[in-house]
Short mmCIF file of C-alpha atoms and ligand atoms in Angstrom, two decimals:
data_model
loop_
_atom_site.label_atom_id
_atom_site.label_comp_id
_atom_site.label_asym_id
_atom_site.label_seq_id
_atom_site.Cartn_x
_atom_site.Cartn_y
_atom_site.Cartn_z
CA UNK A 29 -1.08 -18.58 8.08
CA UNK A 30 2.00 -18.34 10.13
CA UNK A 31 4.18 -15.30 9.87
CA UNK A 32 7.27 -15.85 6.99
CA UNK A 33 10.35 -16.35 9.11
CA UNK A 34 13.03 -13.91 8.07
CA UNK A 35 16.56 -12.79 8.67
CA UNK A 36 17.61 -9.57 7.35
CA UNK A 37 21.00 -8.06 6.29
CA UNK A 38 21.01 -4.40 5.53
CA UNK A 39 23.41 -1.09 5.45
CA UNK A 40 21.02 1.52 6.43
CA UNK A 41 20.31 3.67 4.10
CA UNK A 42 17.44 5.44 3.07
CA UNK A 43 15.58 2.41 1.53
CA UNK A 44 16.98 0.19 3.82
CA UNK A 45 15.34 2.02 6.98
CA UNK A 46 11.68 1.69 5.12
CA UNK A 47 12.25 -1.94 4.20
CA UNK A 48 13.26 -2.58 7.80
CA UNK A 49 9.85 -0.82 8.38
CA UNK A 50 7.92 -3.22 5.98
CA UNK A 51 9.10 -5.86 7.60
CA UNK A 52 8.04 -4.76 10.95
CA UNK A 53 4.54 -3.67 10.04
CA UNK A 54 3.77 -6.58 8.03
CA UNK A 55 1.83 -9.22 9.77
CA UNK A 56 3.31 -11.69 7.08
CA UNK A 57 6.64 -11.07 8.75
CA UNK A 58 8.35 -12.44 11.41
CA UNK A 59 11.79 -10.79 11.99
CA UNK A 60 14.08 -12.71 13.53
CA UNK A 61 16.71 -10.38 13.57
CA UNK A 62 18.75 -7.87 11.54
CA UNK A 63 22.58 -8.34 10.36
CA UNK A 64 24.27 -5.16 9.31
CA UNK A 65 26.97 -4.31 6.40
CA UNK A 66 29.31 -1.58 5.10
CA UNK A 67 27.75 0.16 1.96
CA UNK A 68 25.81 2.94 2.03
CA UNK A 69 28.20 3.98 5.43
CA UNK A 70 30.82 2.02 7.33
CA UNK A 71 29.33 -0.72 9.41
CA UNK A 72 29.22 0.70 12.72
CA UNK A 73 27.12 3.43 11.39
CA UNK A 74 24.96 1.06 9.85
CA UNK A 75 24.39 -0.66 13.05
CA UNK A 76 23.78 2.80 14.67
CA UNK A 77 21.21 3.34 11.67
CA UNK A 78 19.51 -0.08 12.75
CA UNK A 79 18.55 0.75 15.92
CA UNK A 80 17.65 4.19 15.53
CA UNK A 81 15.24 3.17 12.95
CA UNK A 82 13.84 0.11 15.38
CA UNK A 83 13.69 2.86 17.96
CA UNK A 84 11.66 4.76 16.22
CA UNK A 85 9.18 1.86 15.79
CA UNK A 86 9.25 1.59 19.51
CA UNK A 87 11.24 -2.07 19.06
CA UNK A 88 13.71 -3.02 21.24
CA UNK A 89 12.57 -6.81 20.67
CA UNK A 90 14.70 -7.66 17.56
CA UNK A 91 18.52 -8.55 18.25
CA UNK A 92 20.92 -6.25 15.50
CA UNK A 93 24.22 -7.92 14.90
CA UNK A 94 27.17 -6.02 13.59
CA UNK A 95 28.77 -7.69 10.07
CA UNK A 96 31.59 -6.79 7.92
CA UNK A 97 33.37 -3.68 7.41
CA UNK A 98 34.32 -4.20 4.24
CA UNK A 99 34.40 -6.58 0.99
CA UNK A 100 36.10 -10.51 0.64
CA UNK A 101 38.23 -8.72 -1.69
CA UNK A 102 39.71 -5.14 -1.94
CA UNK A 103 38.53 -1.83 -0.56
CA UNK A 104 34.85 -1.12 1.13
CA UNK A 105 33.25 1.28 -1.55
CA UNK A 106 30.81 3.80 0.83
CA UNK A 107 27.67 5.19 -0.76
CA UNK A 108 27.76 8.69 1.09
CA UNK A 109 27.49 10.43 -1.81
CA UNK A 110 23.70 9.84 -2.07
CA UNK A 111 22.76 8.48 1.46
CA UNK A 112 24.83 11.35 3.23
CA UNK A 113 27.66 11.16 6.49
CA UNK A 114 25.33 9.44 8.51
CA UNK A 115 23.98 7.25 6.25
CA UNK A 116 20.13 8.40 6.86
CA UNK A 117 20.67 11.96 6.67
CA UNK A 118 17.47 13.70 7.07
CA UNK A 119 14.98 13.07 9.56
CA UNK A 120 16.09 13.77 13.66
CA UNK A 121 15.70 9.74 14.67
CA UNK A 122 15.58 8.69 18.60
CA UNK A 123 18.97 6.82 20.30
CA UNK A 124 18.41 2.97 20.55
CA UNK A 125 16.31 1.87 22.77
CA UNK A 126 18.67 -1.65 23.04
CA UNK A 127 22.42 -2.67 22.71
CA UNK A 128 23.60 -4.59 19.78
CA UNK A 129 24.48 -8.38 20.29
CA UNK A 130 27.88 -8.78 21.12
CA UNK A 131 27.83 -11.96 18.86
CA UNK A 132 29.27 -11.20 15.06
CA UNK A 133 26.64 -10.87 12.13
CA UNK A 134 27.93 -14.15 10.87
CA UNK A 135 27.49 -16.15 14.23
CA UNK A 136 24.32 -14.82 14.89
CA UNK A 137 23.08 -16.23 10.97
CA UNK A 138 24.51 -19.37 11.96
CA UNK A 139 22.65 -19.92 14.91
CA UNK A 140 19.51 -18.39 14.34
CA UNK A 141 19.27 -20.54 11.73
CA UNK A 142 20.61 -23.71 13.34
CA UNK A 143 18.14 -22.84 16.16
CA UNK A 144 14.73 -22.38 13.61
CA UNK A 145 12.37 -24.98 13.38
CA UNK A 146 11.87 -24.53 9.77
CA UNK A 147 13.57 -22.89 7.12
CA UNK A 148 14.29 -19.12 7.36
CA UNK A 149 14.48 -17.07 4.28
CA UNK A 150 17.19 -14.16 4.04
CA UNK A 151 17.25 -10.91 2.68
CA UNK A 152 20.11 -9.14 1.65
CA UNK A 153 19.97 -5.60 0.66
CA UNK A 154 23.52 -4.19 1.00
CA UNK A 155 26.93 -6.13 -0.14
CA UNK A 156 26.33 -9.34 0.69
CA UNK A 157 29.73 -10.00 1.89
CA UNK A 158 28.05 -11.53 5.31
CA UNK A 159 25.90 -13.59 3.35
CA UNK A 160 28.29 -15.52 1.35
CA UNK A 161 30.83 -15.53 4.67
CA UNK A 162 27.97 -17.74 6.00
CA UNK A 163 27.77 -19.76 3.30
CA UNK A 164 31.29 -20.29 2.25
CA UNK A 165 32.44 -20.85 6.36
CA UNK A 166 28.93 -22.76 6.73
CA UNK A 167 28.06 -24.57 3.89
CA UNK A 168 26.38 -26.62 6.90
CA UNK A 169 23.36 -23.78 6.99
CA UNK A 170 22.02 -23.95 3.46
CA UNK A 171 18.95 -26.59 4.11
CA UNK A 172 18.08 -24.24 6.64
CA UNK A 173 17.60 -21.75 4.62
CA UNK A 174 14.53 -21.32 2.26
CA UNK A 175 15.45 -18.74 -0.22
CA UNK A 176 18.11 -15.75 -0.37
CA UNK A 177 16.50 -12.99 -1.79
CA UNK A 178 18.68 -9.85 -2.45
CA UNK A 179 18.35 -6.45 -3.92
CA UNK A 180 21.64 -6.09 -6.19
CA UNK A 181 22.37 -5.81 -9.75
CA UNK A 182 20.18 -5.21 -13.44
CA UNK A 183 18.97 -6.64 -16.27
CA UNK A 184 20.29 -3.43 -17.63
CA UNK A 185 22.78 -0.52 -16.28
CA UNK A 186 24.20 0.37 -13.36
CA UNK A 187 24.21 2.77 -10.88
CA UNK A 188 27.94 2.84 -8.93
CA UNK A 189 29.55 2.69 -12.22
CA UNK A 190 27.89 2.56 -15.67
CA UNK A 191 27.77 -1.49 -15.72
CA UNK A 192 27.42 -2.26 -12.37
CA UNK A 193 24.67 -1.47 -9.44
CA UNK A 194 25.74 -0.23 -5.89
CA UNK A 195 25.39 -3.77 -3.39
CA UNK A 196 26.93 -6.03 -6.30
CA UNK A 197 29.80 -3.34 -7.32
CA UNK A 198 30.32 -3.12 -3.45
CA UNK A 199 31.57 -7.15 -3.26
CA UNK A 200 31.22 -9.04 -6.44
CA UNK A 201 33.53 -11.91 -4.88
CA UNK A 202 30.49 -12.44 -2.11
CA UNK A 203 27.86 -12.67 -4.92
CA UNK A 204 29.40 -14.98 -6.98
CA UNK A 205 29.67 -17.14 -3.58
CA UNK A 206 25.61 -16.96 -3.09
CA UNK A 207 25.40 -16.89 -7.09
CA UNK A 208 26.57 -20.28 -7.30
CA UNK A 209 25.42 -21.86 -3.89
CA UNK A 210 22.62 -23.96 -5.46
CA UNK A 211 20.02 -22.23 -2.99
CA UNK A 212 16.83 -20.87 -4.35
CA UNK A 213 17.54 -16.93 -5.07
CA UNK A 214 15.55 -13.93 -5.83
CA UNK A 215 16.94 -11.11 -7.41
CA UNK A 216 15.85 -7.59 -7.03
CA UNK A 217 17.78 -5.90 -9.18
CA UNK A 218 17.73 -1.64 -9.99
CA UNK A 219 15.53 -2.33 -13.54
CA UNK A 220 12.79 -3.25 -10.83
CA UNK A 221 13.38 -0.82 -7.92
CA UNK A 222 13.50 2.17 -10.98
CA UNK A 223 9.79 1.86 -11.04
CA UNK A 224 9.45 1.66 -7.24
CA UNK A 225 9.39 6.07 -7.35
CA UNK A 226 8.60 8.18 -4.19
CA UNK A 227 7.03 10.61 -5.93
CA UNK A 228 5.61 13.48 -4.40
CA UNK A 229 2.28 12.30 -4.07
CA UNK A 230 3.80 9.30 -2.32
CA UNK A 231 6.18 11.44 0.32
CA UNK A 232 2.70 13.44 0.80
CA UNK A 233 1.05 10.27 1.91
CA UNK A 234 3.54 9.79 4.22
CA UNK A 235 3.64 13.05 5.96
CA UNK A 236 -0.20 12.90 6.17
CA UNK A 237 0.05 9.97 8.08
CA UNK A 238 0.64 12.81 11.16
CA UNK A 239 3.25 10.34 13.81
CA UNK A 240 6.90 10.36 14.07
CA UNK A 241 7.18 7.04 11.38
CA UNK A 242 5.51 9.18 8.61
CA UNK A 243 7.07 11.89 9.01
CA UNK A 244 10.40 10.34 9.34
CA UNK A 245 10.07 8.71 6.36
CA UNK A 246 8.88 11.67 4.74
CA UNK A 247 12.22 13.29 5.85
CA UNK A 248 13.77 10.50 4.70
CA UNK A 249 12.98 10.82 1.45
CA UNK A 250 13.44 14.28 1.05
CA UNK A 251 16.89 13.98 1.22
CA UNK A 252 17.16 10.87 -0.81
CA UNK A 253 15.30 12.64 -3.87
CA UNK A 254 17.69 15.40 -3.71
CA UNK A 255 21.04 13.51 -3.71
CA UNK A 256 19.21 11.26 -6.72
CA UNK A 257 18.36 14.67 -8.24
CA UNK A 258 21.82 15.96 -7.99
CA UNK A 259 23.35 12.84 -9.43
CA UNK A 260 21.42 11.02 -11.45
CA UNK A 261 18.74 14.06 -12.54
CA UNK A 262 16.16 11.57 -11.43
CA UNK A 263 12.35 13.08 -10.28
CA UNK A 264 11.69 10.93 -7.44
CA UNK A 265 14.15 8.71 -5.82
CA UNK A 266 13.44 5.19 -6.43
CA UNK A 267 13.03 3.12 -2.96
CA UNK A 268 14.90 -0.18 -3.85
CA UNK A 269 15.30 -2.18 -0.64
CA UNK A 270 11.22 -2.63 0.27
CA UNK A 271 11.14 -4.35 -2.94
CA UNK A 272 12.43 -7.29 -1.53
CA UNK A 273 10.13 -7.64 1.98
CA UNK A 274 7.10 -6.63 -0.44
CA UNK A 275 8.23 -9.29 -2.68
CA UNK A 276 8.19 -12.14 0.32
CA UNK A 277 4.77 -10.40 1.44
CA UNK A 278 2.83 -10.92 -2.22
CA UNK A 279 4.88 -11.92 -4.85
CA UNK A 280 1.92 -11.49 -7.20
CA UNK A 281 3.51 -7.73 -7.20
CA UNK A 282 6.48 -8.75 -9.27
CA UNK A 283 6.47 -10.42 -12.67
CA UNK A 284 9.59 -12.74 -12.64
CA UNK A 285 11.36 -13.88 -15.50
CA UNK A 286 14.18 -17.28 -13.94
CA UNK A 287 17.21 -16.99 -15.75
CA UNK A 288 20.82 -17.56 -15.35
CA UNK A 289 22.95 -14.65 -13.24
CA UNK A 290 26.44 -14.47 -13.05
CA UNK A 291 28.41 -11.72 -11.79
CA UNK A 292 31.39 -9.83 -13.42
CA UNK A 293 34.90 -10.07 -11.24
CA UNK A 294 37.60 -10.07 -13.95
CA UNK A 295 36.09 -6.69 -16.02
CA UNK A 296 38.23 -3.44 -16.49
CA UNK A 297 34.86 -1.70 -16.79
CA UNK A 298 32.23 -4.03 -15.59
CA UNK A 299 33.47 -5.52 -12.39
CA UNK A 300 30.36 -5.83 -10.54
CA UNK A 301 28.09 -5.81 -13.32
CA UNK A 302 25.46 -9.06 -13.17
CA UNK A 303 24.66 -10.38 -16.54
CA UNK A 304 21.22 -12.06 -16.24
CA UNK A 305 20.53 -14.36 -19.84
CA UNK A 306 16.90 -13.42 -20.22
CA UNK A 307 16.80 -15.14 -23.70
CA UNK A 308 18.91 -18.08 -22.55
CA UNK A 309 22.04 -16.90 -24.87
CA UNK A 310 24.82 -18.78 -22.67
CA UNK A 311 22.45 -22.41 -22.53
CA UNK A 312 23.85 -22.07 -18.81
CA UNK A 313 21.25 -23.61 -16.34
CA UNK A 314 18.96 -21.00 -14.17
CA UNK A 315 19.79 -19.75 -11.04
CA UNK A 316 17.77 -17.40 -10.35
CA UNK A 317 14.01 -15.86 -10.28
CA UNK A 318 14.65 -12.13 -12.05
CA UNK A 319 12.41 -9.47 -11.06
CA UNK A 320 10.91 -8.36 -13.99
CA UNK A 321 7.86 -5.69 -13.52
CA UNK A 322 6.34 -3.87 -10.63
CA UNK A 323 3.10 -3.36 -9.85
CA UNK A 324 3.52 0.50 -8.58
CA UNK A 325 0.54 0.92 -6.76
CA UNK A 326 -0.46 -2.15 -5.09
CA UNK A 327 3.43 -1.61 -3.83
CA UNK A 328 3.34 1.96 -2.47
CA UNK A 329 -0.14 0.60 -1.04
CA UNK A 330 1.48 -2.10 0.65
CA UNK A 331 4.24 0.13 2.03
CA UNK A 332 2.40 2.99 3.06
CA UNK A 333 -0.37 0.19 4.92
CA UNK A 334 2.96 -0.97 6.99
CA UNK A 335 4.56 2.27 7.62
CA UNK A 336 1.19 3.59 8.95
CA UNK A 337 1.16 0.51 11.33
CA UNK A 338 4.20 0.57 12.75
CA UNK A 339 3.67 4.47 13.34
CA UNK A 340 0.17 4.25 14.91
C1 BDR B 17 21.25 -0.13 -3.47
O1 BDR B 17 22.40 0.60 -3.01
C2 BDR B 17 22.05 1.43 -1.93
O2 BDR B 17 22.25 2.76 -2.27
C3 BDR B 17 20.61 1.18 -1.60
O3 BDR B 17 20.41 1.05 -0.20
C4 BDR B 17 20.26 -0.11 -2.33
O4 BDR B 17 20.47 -1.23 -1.49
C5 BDR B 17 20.75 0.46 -4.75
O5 BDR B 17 21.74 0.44 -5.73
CA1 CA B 18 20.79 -1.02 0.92
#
């Protein structure tokens, strides 16, 4: 079978770097390149995350495109408080091993995706501000593209405020743009990537693995369990992003549940929040497959399998 053509758009980020790291070990993948977002640190830093991260896969083959620097509307919310100043704090990374494309994130969607033979599917696993630029500047695009799956919201509480997750709290203007697109979308939301733990058995595994990938990710984690320690008392930090390449790589992983999603904009308390009908309360018309249920191990297998590719 041919590798899954993807395009992915990420704020790097603890998760982010090992779902970048899926992507490239998985022979299911083929990355076409990487757009980058505010989020969990201002954009530039995100880029700077990017290619430290494909350095230290030894990849100077896929083209990183800086995006926005902050939301459509109002001010860029930054997630240092549990990612850290540099947005991976933790392991020592290499410098990039290539520049950044002096194109714009939203130019180089456009025409990588003009340019593809077939459809591409995109990920989105920070605001998705660049994602519904491109599709509100370029409604042109959407046959080319097979699927927008994105890590962002809950079939339950949130995490940036008490209704509403981190990406979708980050630029609920830009969600309600993809929302409401018509394309096919997959939502990842935190009630799925809350079972998706690095426990310590897990960060073992990945130190044991004995080359620079392992052990950065190891590193990586270690600081990502403590800030989810310190401020949500949480065990293990729960690895979000690789939820969504594992998801394109078996899908058998996730139990979905398609439902309408809509996204709060208006709410004194619950801007950001997505309210997913998963007993078809609003007789509103599905938009979405909801990730439901997790199968933990056959995930952390499938991670680890990558991680120890790209490192070996
Ligand atoms: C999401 O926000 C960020 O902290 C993570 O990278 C993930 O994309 C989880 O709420
Ligand atoms: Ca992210």
């Amino acid at each position: 079978m041919n590798p899954m053509p993807v395009l992915l758009d990420c704020d790097p980020g603890h998760d982010d770097a090992i779902a970048i790291l899926l992507a490239l070990g998985s022979p299911h993948i083929d990355l076409l390149g990487i757009t980058t977002t505010f989020g969990n640190c201002p954009v530039e830093k995100s880029t700077y995350n990017t290619q430290r991260i494909l350095a230290l896969a030894e990849r100077s083959d896929v083209p990183v495109a800086t995006g926005a620097a902050g939301p459509l509307a109002g001010e860029a919310h930054i997630g240092d408080y549990i990612h850290g100043a540099t947005g991976i704090d933790g392991p020592d990374l290499p410098e990039p091993l290539a520049p950044q494309l002096s194109l714009e994130a939203v130019e180089f969607l456009r025409t990588s995706l003009l340019a593809a033979p077939a459809p591409v599917t995109v990920v989105a696993i920070g605001p998705i501000t660049n994602i519904a630029r491109l599709l509100r500047d370029h409604p042109g695009v959407g046959p080319k593209i097979a699927e927008v799956v994105f890590m962002g919201g809950s079939t339950e509480r949130g995490n940036a405020t008490p209704a509403a997750e981190f990406n979708t709290y980050a630029d609920p203007e830009a969600l309600d743009i993809v929302l409401t697109s018509g394309l096919p979308i997959r939502m990842v939301g935190l009630n799925l990537s809350h079972q998706a733990l690095a426990t310590p058995e897990i960060v073992e595994r990945m130190r044991a693995m004995d080359h620079p990938v392992g052990r950065a990710c190891a590193d990586l984690m270690g600081f990502f369990g403590g800030t989810y320690s310190d401020v949500f008392d949480f065990a293990a930090p729960p690895v979000h992003d690789p939820c969504t390449i594992a998801a394109l790589i078996d899908p058998g992983l996730i139990v979905w549940h398609k439902a309408f999603v809509a996204v709060e904009t208006e709410g004194r308390w619950t801007r950001g929040a997505t309210v997913v009908d998963l007993h078809d309360r609003l007789d509103e018309p599905p938009n979405a497959q909801v990730a439901i249920t997790l199968d933990v191990e056959g995930y952390w297998d499938l991670v680890l399998d990558a991680l120890d590719r790209v490192g070996s």
